[in-house]
PDB file of C-alpha atoms in Angstrom:
ATOM      1  CA  MET I   1      75.258  71.701  87.951  1.00  0.00           C
ATOM      2  CA  LYS I   2      74.493  74.292  85.282  1.00  0.00           C
ATOM      3  CA  SER I   3      73.326  76.781  87.905  1.00  0.00           C
ATOM      4  CA  LEU I   4      76.518  76.207  89.929  1.00  0.00           C
ATOM      5  CA  ASN I   5      78.663  76.904  86.852  1.00  0.00           C
ATOM      6  CA  SER I   6      76.599  79.999  86.071  1.00  0.00           C
ATOM      7  CA  LEU I   7      77.005  81.205  89.658  1.00  0.00           C
ATOM      8  CA  MET I   8      80.784  80.701  89.527  1.00  0.00           C
ATOM      9  CA  ILE I   9      81.063  82.517  86.196  1.00  0.00           C
ATOM     10  CA  ALA I  10      78.935  85.408  87.473  1.00  0.00           C
ATOM     11  CA  SER I  11      81.031  85.615  90.669  1.00  0.00           C
ATOM     12  CA  ALA I  12      84.274  85.687  88.687  1.00  0.00           C
ATOM     13  CA  LEU I  13      82.853  88.411  86.448  1.00  0.00           C
ATOM     14  CA  VAL I  14      81.813  90.551  89.443  1.00  0.00           C
ATOM     15  CA  ILE I  15      85.234  90.130  91.089  1.00  0.00           C
ATOM     16  CA  GLY I  16      86.955  91.017  87.825  1.00  0.00           C
ATOM     17  CA  LEU I  17      84.853  94.139  87.354  1.00  0.00           C
ATOM     18  CA  CYS I  18      85.444  95.239  90.953  1.00  0.00           C
ATOM     19  CA  SER I  19      89.199  94.734  90.577  1.00  0.00           C
ATOM     20  CA  THR I  20      89.247  96.761  87.376  1.00  0.00           C
ATOM     21  CA  THR I  21      87.301  99.544  89.059  1.00  0.00           C
ATOM     22  CA  LEU I  22      89.748  99.642  91.975  1.00  0.00           C
ATOM     23  CA  VAL I  23      92.747  99.845  89.668  1.00  0.00           C
ATOM     24  CA  ALA I  24      91.136 102.579  87.583  1.00  0.00           C
ATOM     25  CA  ALA I  25      90.291 104.527  90.754  1.00  0.00           C
ATOM     26  CA  ALA I  26      93.945 104.920  91.829  1.00  0.00           C
ATOM     27  CA  PRO I  27      94.869 108.626  91.839  1.00  0.00           C
ATOM     28  CA  HIS I  28      97.135 109.789  89.038  1.00  0.00           C
ATOM     29  CA  PHE I  29      98.787 112.989  87.812  1.00  0.00           C
ATOM     30  CA  SER I  30      97.534 115.116  84.968  1.00  0.00           C
ATOM     31  CA  PRO I  31      98.754 116.537  82.610  1.00  0.00           C
ATOM     32  CA  GLN I  32     101.942 114.797  81.573  1.00  0.00           C
ATOM     33  CA  GLY I  33     104.978 116.964  80.853  1.00  0.00           C
ATOM     34  CA  PRO I  34     107.395 119.284  82.671  1.00  0.00           C
ATOM     35  CA  PHE I  35     106.691 121.158  85.911  1.00  0.00           C
ATOM     36  CA  TYR I  36     108.637 123.460  88.211  1.00  0.00           C
ATOM     37  CA  GLY I  37     108.414 125.126  91.602  1.00  0.00           C
ATOM     38  CA  ASN I  38     110.104 128.402  92.574  1.00  0.00           C
ATOM     39  CA  ASN I  39     110.311 130.464  95.755  1.00  0.00           C
ATOM     40  CA  GLY I  40     109.624 127.565  98.111  1.00  0.00           C
ATOM     41  CA  THR I  41     110.987 127.187 101.626  1.00  0.00           C
ATOM     42  CA  LEU I  42     112.827 124.309 103.236  1.00  0.00           C
ATOM     43  CA  SER I  43     113.598 124.151 106.965  1.00  0.00           C
ATOM     44  CA  ILE I  44     115.956 121.426 108.087  1.00  0.00           C
ATOM     45  CA  LYS I  45     117.844 120.372 111.214  1.00  0.00           C
ATOM     46  CA  LEU I  46     121.174 118.677 110.620  1.00  0.00           C
ATOM     47  CA  PRO I  47     124.488 117.909 112.304  1.00  0.00           C
ATOM     48  CA  SER I  48     126.182 120.806 110.462  1.00  0.00           C
ATOM     49  CA  SER I  49     123.800 123.230 112.216  1.00  0.00           C
ATOM     50  CA  PHE I  50     124.122 121.403 115.561  1.00  0.00           C
ATOM     51  CA  GLN I  51     120.401 120.566 115.180  1.00  0.00           C
ATOM     52  CA  ALA I  52     119.370 124.233 114.976  1.00  0.00           C
ATOM     53  CA  GLN I  53     116.649 124.691 112.368  1.00  0.00           C
ATOM     54  CA  VAL I  54     117.980 126.290 109.172  1.00  0.00           C
ATOM     55  CA  THR I  55     115.538 127.813 106.666  1.00  0.00           C
ATOM     56  CA  CYS I  56     116.539 127.975 102.999  1.00  0.00           C
ATOM     57  CA  GLY I  57     114.899 128.760  99.698  1.00  0.00           C
ATOM     58  CA  ILE I  58     114.147 125.868  97.365  1.00  0.00           C
ATOM     59  CA  SER I  59     113.330 125.598  93.665  1.00  0.00           C
ATOM     60  CA  LEU I  60     112.851 122.418  91.692  1.00  0.00           C
ATOM     61  CA  SER I  61     111.962 121.071  88.293  1.00  0.00           C
ATOM     62  CA  GLY I  62     110.759 117.755  87.034  1.00  0.00           C
ATOM     63  CA  SER I  63     108.459 115.936  84.694  1.00  0.00           C
ATOM     64  CA  ILE I  64     105.483 113.632  84.623  1.00  0.00           C
ATOM     65  CA  ASN I  65     106.108 110.851  82.136  1.00  0.00           C
ATOM     66  CA  THR I  66     103.621 108.349  83.494  1.00  0.00           C
ATOM     67  CA  GLN I  67     100.338 109.041  85.202  1.00  0.00           C
ATOM     68  CA  ASP I  68     101.313 107.388  88.466  1.00  0.00           C
ATOM     69  CA  GLU I  69     104.584 109.201  89.227  1.00  0.00           C
ATOM     70  CA  ALA I  70     106.427 112.471  88.814  1.00  0.00           C
ATOM     71  CA  LYS I  71     110.210 112.747  88.800  1.00  0.00           C
ATOM     72  CA  ILE I  72     112.027 115.688  90.355  1.00  0.00           C
ATOM     73  CA  HIS I  73     115.209 115.985  88.295  1.00  0.00           C
ATOM     74  CA  SER I  74     116.791 119.116  89.770  1.00  0.00           C
ATOM     75  CA  VAL I  75     116.677 120.866  93.145  1.00  0.00           C
ATOM     76  CA  PHE I  76     118.307 124.244  93.805  1.00  0.00           C
ATOM     77  CA  ILE I  77     118.730 125.402  97.405  1.00  0.00           C
ATOM     78  CA  SER I  78     119.392 129.079  98.110  1.00  0.00           C
ATOM     79  CA  GLY I  79     120.108 131.292 101.083  1.00  0.00           C
ATOM     80  CA  SER I  80     123.007 132.214 103.312  1.00  0.00           C
ATOM     81  CA  GLY I  81     125.221 130.278 105.713  1.00  0.00           C
ATOM     82  CA  ILE I  82     124.648 126.537 105.588  1.00  0.00           C
ATOM     83  CA  CYS I  83     122.031 126.995 102.848  1.00  0.00           C
ATOM     84  CA  LYS I  84     124.850 127.898 100.431  1.00  0.00           C
ATOM     85  CA  SER I  85     126.408 124.474 101.060  1.00  0.00           C
ATOM     86  CA  LEU I  86     123.249 122.361 101.338  1.00  0.00           C
ATOM     87  CA  GLN I  87     122.782 120.222  98.241  1.00  0.00           C
ATOM     88  CA  ALA I  88     120.118 117.764  97.201  1.00  0.00           C
ATOM     89  CA  LYS I  89     121.423 114.366  96.179  1.00  0.00           C
ATOM     90  CA  ASN I  90     120.085 111.028  94.969  1.00  0.00           C
ATOM     91  CA  LEU I  91     118.105 112.671  92.164  1.00  0.00           C
ATOM     92  CA  PRO I  92     115.678 112.052  90.625  1.00  0.00           C
ATOM     93  CA  TRP I  93     113.307 112.001  93.569  1.00  0.00           C
ATOM     94  CA  ILE I  94     110.091 110.161  92.728  1.00  0.00           C
ATOM     95  CA  LEU I  95     106.718 111.651  93.690  1.00  0.00           C
ATOM     96  CA  LYS I  96     103.871 109.124  93.883  1.00  0.00           C
ATOM     97  CA  PRO I  97     100.246 109.692  94.902  1.00  0.00           C
ATOM     98  CA  GLU I  98      99.008 107.821  97.962  1.00  0.00           C
ATOM     99  CA  ASN I  99      95.557 109.435  97.615  1.00  0.00           C
ATOM    100  CA  VAL I 100      94.314 112.772  96.228  1.00  0.00           C
ATOM    101  CA  PHE I 101      95.711 114.718  99.223  1.00  0.00           C
ATOM    102  CA  SER I 102      98.840 112.768 100.173  1.00  0.00           C
ATOM    103  CA  LEU I 103     101.952 111.902  98.205  1.00  0.00           C
ATOM    104  CA  LYS I 104     105.101 109.933  98.883  1.00  0.00           C
ATOM    105  CA  LEU I 105     108.386 111.551  97.861  1.00  0.00           C
ATOM    106  CA  GLU I 106     110.943 108.770  97.446  1.00  0.00           C
ATOM    107  CA  GLY I 107     114.710 109.049  97.842  1.00  0.00           C
ATOM    108  CA  VAL I 108     114.957 112.451  99.554  1.00  0.00           C
ATOM    109  CA  SER I 109     118.522 113.198 100.624  1.00  0.00           C
ATOM    110  CA  PHE I 110     120.788 116.164 101.298  1.00  0.00           C
ATOM    111  CA  VAL I 111     124.487 116.680 101.912  1.00  0.00           C
ATOM    112  CA  VAL I 112     126.629 119.409 103.480  1.00  0.00           C
ATOM    113  CA  SER I 113     130.285 118.518 103.030  1.00  0.00           C
ATOM    114  CA  ASN I 114     132.267 121.693 103.700  1.00  0.00           C
ATOM    115  CA  PHE I 115     131.115 122.236 107.309  1.00  0.00           C
ATOM    116  CA  VAL I 116     132.339 120.462 110.430  1.00  0.00           C
ATOM    117  CA  PRO I 117     130.536 118.347 111.279  1.00  0.00           C
ATOM    118  CA  ALA I 118     129.471 117.325 107.785  1.00  0.00           C
ATOM    119  CA  SER I 119     125.889 116.221 107.163  1.00  0.00           C
ATOM    120  CA  ASN I 120     124.758 113.303 105.038  1.00  0.00           C
ATOM    121  CA  CYS I 121     120.960 113.101 105.301  1.00  0.00           C
ATOM    122  CA  GLY I 122     118.859 110.343 103.740  1.00  0.00           C
ATOM    123  CA  ALA I 123     117.956 108.801 101.357  1.00  0.00           C
ATOM    124  CA  ASN I 124     114.472 108.383 102.799  1.00  0.00           C
ATOM    125  CA  ASP I 125     110.901 108.346 101.623  1.00  0.00           C
ATOM    126  CA  ILE I 126     108.844 111.176 103.103  1.00  0.00           C
ATOM    127  CA  PHE I 127     105.148 111.906 103.039  1.00  0.00           C
ATOM    128  CA  VAL I 128     103.918 115.229 101.725  1.00  0.00           C
ATOM    129  CA  THR I 129     100.472 116.760 101.666  1.00  0.00           C
ATOM    130  CA  TRP I 130      99.001 118.128  98.479  1.00  0.00           C
ATOM    131  CA  ASN I 131      96.758 121.155  98.392  1.00  0.00           C
ATOM    132  CA  GLY I 132      95.379 120.533  94.913  1.00  0.00           C
ATOM    133  CA  PRO I 133      93.672 123.852  94.137  1.00  0.00           C
ATOM    134  CA  LEU I 134      96.786 125.807  95.166  1.00  0.00           C
ATOM    135  CA  GLN I 135      99.235 123.209  93.794  1.00  0.00           C
ATOM    136  CA  LYS I 136     101.192 123.364  97.063  1.00  0.00           C
ATOM    137  CA  LEU I 137     103.394 120.540  98.360  1.00  0.00           C
ATOM    138  CA  SER I 138     104.000 120.575 102.119  1.00  0.00           C
ATOM    139  CA  ALA I 139     105.868 118.335 104.540  1.00  0.00           C
ATOM    140  CA  PHE I 140     106.331 118.560 108.299  1.00  0.00           C
ATOM    141  CA  ASN I 141     108.713 116.841 110.733  1.00  0.00           C
ATOM    142  CA  GLN I 142     110.046 114.091 108.485  1.00  0.00           C
ATOM    143  CA  ALA I 143     113.019 112.176 109.915  1.00  0.00           C
ATOM    144  CA  LEU I 144     115.960 111.529 107.613  1.00  0.00           C
ATOM    145  CA  THR I 145     118.796 109.129 108.337  1.00  0.00           C
ATOM    146  CA  GLY I 146     122.060 110.788 109.335  1.00  0.00           C
ATOM    147  CA  ASN I 147     120.483 112.510 112.360  1.00  0.00           C
ATOM    148  CA  CYS I 148     118.550 115.013 110.228  1.00  0.00           C
ATOM    149  CA  THR I 149     114.968 116.273 110.285  1.00  0.00           C
ATOM    150  CA  LEU I 150     113.123 117.913 107.422  1.00  0.00           C
ATOM    151  CA  ALA I 151     111.161 120.318 109.634  1.00  0.00           C
ATOM    152  CA  THR I 152     109.102 121.938 106.861  1.00  0.00           C
ATOM    153  CA  LEU I 153     108.866 121.982 103.097  1.00  0.00           C
ATOM    154  CA  ASP I 154     106.496 124.308 101.248  1.00  0.00           C
ATOM    155  CA  ILE I 155     106.574 124.803  97.496  1.00  0.00           C
ATOM    156  CA  THR I 156     103.996 125.583  94.821  1.00  0.00           C
ATOM    157  CA  LEU I 157     104.230 123.703  91.523  1.00  0.00           C
ATOM    158  CA  GLN I 158     103.514 125.111  88.063  1.00  0.00           C
ATOM    159  CA  PRO I 159     101.874 124.599  85.626  1.00  0.00           C
ATOM    160  CA  PRO I 160      98.834 123.535  87.602  1.00  0.00           C
ATOM    161  CA  LEU I 161      99.047 119.803  88.173  1.00  0.00           C
ATOM    162  CA  THR I 162      96.026 117.760  89.073  1.00  0.00           C
ATOM    163  CA  LEU I 163      95.640 114.536  90.965  1.00  0.00           C
ATOM    164  CA  VAL I 164      92.746 112.730  89.360  1.00  0.00           C
ATOM    165  CA  PRO I 165      90.945 110.247  91.653  1.00  0.00           C
TER     166      PRO I 165
END
């Protein structure tokens, strides 16, 4: 009976240690604090462009307050034509690591209200790739509700952020 109790205690200890190791191994952001990205590009297809791909400039800023998520608080879209009217909405967008190379950007949405037809895209979660050494976020062919497609997103974040495994 004593050996059975010892075996059960040892098993529980091993399971507990393994669980702790798995939790500690989840990727997280470093360092905490503000970040920004300038001179990025955003290509999007939307009803206002009759599904033609429109390429705009994009800049953003945000902060990392907890290790497991970053919040994008402001997004500025630049360019001519529809780009002048394209606005990000549903901010803050939440950036969470899936692994050290892939992130989920939650709540992505855009609006164009002064074109006919108007566009109301999202809010959707999209998946972005992370090129850690270059600090570059990229996304390709992400569907958004409202008959919109985020064709590409490329932006480099500063200061250098790290995803720690």
